Structure formats: C-alpha cells, structure tokens
PDB file of C-alpha atoms in Angstrom:
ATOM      1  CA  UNK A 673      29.158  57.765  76.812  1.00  0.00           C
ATOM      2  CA  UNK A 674      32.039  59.347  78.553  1.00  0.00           C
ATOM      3  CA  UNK A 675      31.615  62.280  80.939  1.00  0.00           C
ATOM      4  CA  UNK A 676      33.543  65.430  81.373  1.00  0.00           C
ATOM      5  CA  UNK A 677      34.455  66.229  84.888  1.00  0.00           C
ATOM      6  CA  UNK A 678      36.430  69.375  86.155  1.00  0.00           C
ATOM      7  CA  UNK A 679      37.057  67.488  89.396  1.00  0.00           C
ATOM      8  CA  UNK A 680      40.723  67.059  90.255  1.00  0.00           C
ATOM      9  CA  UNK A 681      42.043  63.791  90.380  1.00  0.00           C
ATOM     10  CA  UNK A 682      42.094  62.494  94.149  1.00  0.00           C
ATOM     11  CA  UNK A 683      45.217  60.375  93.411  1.00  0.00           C
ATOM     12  CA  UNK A 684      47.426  63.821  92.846  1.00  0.00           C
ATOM     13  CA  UNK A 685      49.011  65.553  95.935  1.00  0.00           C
ATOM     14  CA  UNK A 686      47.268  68.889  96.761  1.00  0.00           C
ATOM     15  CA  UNK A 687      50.436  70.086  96.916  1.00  0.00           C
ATOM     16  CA  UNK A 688      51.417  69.655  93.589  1.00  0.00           C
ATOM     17  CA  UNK A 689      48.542  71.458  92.236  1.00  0.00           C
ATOM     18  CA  UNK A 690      49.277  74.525  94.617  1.00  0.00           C
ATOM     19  CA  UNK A 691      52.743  74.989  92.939  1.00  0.00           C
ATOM     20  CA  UNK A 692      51.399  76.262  89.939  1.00  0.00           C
ATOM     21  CA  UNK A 693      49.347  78.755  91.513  1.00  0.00           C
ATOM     22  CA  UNK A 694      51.287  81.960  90.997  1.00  0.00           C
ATOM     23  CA  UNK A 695      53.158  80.745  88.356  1.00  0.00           C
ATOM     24  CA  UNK A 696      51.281  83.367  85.851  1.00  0.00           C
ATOM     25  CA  UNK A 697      50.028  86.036  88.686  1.00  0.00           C
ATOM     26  CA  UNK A 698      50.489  89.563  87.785  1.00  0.00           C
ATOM     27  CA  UNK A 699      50.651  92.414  90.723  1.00  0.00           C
ATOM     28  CA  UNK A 700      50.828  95.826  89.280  1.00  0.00           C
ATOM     29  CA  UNK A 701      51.142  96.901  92.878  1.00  0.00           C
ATOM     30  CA  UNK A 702      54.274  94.591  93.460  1.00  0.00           C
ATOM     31  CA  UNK A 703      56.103  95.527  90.312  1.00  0.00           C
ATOM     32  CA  UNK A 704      55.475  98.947  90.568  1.00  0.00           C
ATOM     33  CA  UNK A 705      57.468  99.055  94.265  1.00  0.00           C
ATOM     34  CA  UNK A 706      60.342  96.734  92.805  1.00  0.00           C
ATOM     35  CA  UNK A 707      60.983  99.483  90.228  1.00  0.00           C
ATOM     36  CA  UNK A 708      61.038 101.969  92.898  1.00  0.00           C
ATOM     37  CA  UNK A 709      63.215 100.065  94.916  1.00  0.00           C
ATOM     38  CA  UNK A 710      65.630  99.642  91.923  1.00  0.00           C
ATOM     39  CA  UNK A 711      65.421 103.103  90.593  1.00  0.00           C
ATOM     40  CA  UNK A 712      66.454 104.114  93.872  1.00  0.00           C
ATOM     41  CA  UNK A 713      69.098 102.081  94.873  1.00  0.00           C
ATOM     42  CA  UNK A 714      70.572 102.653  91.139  1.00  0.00           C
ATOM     43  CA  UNK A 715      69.895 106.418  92.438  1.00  0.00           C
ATOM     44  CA  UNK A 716      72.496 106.104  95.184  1.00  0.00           C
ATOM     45  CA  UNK A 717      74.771 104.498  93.813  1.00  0.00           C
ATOM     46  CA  UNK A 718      74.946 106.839  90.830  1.00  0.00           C
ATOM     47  CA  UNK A 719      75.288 109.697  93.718  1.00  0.00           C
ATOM     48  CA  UNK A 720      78.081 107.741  95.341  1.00  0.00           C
ATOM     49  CA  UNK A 721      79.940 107.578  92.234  1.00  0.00           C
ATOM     50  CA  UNK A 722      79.333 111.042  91.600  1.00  0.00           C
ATOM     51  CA  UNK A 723      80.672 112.321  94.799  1.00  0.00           C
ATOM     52  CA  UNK A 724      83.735 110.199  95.026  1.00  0.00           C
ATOM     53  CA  UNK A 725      84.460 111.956  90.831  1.00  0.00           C
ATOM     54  CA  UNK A 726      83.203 114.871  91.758  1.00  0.00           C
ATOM     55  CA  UNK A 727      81.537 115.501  89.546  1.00  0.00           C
ATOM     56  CA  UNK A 728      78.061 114.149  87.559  1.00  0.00           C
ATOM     57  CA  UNK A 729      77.615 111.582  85.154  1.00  0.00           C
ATOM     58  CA  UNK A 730      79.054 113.449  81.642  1.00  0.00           C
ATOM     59  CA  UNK A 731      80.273 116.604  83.497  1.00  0.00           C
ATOM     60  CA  UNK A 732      83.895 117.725  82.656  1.00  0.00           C
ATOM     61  CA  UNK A 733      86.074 119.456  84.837  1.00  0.00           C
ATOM     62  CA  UNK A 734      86.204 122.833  84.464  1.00  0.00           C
ATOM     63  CA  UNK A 735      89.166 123.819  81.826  1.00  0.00           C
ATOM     64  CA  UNK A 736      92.497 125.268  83.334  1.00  0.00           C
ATOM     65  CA  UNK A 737      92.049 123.414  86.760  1.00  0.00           C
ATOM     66  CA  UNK A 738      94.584 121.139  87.541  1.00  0.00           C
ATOM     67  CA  UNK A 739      93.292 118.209  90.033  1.00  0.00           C
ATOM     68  CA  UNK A 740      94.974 118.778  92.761  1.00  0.00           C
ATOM     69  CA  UNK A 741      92.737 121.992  92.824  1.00  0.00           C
ATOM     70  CA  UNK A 742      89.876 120.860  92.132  1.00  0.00           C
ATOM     71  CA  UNK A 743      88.792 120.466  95.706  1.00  0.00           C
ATOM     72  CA  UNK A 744      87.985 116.800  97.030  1.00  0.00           C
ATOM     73  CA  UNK A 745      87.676 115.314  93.383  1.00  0.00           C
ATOM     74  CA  UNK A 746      89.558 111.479  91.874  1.00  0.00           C
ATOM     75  CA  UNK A 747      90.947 111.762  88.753  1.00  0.00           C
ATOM     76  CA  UNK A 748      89.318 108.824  86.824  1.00  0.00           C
ATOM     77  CA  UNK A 749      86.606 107.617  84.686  1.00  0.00           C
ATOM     78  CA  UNK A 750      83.056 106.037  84.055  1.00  0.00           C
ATOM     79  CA  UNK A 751      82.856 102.784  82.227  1.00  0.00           C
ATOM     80  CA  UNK A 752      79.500 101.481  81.493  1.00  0.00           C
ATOM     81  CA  UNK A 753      77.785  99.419  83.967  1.00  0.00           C
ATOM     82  CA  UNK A 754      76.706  95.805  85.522  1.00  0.00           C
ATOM     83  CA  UNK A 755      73.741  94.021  86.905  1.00  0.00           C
ATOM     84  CA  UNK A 756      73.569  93.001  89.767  1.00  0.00           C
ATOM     85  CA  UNK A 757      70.767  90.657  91.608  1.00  0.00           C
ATOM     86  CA  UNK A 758      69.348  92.023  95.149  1.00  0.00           C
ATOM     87  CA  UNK A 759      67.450  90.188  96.891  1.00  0.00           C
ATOM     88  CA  UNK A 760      65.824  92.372 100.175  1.00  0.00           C
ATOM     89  CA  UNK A 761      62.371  92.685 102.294  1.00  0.00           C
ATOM     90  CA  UNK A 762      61.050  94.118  98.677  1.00  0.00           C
ATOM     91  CA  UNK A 763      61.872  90.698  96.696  1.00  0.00           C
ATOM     92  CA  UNK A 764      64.687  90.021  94.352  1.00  0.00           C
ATOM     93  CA  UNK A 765      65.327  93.018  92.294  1.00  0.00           C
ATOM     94  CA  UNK A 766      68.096  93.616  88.880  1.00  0.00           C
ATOM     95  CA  UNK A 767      70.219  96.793  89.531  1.00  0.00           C
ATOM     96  CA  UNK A 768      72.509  98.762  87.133  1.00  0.00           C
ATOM     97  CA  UNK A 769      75.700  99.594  88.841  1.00  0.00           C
ATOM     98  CA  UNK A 770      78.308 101.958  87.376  1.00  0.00           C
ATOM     99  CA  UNK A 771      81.505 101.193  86.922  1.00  0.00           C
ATOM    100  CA  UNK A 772      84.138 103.120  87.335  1.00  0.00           C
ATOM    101  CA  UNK A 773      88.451 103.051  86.908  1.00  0.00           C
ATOM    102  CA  UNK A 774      90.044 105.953  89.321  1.00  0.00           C
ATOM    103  CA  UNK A 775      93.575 106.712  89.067  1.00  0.00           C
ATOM    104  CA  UNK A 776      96.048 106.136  92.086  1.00  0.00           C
ATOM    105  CA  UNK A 777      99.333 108.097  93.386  1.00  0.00           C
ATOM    106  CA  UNK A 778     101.407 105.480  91.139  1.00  0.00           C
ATOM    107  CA  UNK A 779      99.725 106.291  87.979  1.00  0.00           C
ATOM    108  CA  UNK A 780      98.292 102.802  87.297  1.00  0.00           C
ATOM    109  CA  UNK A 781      94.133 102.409  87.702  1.00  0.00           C
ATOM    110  CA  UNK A 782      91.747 100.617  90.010  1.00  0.00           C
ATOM    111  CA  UNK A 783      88.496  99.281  90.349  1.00  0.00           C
ATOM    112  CA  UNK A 784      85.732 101.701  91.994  1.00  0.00           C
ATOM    113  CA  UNK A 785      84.397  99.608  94.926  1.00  0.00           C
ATOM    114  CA  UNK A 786      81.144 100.802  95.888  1.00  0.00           C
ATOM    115  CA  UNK A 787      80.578 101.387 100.074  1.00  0.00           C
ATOM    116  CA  UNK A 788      76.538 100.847  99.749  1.00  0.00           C
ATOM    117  CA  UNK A 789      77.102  97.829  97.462  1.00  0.00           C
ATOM    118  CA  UNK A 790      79.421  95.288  98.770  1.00  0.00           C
ATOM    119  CA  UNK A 791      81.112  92.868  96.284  1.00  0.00           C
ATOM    120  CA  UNK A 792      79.412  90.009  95.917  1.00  0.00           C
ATOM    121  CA  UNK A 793      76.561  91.139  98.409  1.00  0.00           C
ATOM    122  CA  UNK A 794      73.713  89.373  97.061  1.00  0.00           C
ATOM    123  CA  UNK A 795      70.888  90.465 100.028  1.00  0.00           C
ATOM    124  CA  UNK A 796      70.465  93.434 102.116  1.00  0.00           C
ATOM    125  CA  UNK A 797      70.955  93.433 105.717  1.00  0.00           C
ATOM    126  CA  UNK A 798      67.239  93.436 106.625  1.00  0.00           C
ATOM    127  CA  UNK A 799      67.148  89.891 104.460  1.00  0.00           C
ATOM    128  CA  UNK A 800      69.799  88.362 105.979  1.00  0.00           C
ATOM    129  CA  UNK A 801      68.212  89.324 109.614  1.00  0.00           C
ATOM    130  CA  UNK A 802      65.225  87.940 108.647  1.00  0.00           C
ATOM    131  CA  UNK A 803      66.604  84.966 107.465  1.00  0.00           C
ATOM    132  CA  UNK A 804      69.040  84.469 110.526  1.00  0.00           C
ATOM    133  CA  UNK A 805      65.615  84.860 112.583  1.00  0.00           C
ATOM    134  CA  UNK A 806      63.433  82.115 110.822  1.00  0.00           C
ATOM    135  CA  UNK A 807      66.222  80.000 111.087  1.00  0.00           C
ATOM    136  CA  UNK A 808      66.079  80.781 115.075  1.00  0.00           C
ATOM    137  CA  UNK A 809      62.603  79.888 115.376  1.00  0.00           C
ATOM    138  CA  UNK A 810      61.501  76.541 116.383  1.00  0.00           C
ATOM    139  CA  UNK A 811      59.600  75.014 113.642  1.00  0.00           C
ATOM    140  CA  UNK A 812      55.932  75.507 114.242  1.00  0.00           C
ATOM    141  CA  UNK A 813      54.145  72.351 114.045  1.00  0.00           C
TER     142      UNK A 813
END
C-alpha cells in the first residue's frame, strides 16, 4: 500500500520552493497604482509635447496665421508613439511616448527629445538613489 503525503521533500532547498511563491499572485491594489503611475507619466509627457507644438494632440493652427505669429509655437508634427520600460519606487511600468518630427531654421526635421524622459533612461531618479544606497550599505548578516 503506498501512502499519499503532502509533506515536502526534505532533500529540496527551501529556497527553491520559495521562488515560486508569487509567481501567480494577483494585487488589485498594486496594479491599480502602476496604471496610475503610467497614465500619468504618459499625461506629462503628452503635455510636454503639447506645449513645445503649441498646440493639443489633433488641434490645427488657426487658418491665416503664419508661424512666426503664432506666439511661442514649433512648426512640426505628431507621429505615433513608443514604449518605453520604467522602472521607479512604483515597480517597472510600460509607457506610451509620443513621437514627434519639429522643423528647424534649415528646413530639414528632427527628432522631439523629451526633457522629463531622457533617452535611454530606463529608471527614475528615486530608483537609482535607492539603488546607489543599498549598494552603500554593509551587507547585513
């Protein structure tokens, strides 16, 4: 007769048996504040790219006005967006950033680079002081 037994084998690392432990864990809490963090940092950079056109996303200028009065507005144009990954205090988050093509003084076009966004900026600056402070600390022991 064989027996059943929901004992864990003693001969398996604890710690291997821990890994799996949020593997399937569900936090409505948790994913409700990383789609507030993303809808508002896709929020301002939306209004950063709307300043810098001046004008909103789909608004025209208004007919007759030539650009250079129009006020503080860039001649150019919206093309779609990209994902980005941020990872900050909040967890690691997708973002939607616009992109955009303005026109310079020579008549050729140019990237939009975004001031809240830095290329290739993969963490906020609260992540990377946390980081550079755990890595300060002695390891606890």
């Amino acid at each position: 007769m064989t027996s059943v037994t929901t004992k864990i084998d003693s001969r398996q690392p604890a710690t291997e048996t821990a890994v799996d432990l949020f593997d399937n864990w569900f936090d409505p809490i948790e994913t409700g504040v990383r789609d507030r963090v993303r809808e508002f940092v896709e929020e301002l950079i939306r209004g950063e790219l709307d300043a810098v056109l001046a004008r909103t996303r789909y608004g025209r200028r208004a007919k007759g006005v030539e650009a250079a009065d129009a006020g503080a507005g860039i001649v150019g144009h919206r093309h779609g967006s990209r994902t980005r990954s941020l990872t900050g205090t909040f967890g690691k988050t997708e973002t939607a950033v616009p992109r955009a093509r303005l026109e310079t003084a020579n008549g050729k076009t140019t990237e939009r680079k975004s001031q809240s966004l830095r290329a290739y900026q993969r963490r906020t600056l609260a992540a990377d002081a946390l980081i550079a402070a755990r890595s300060k600390c002695p390891a606890s022991g």
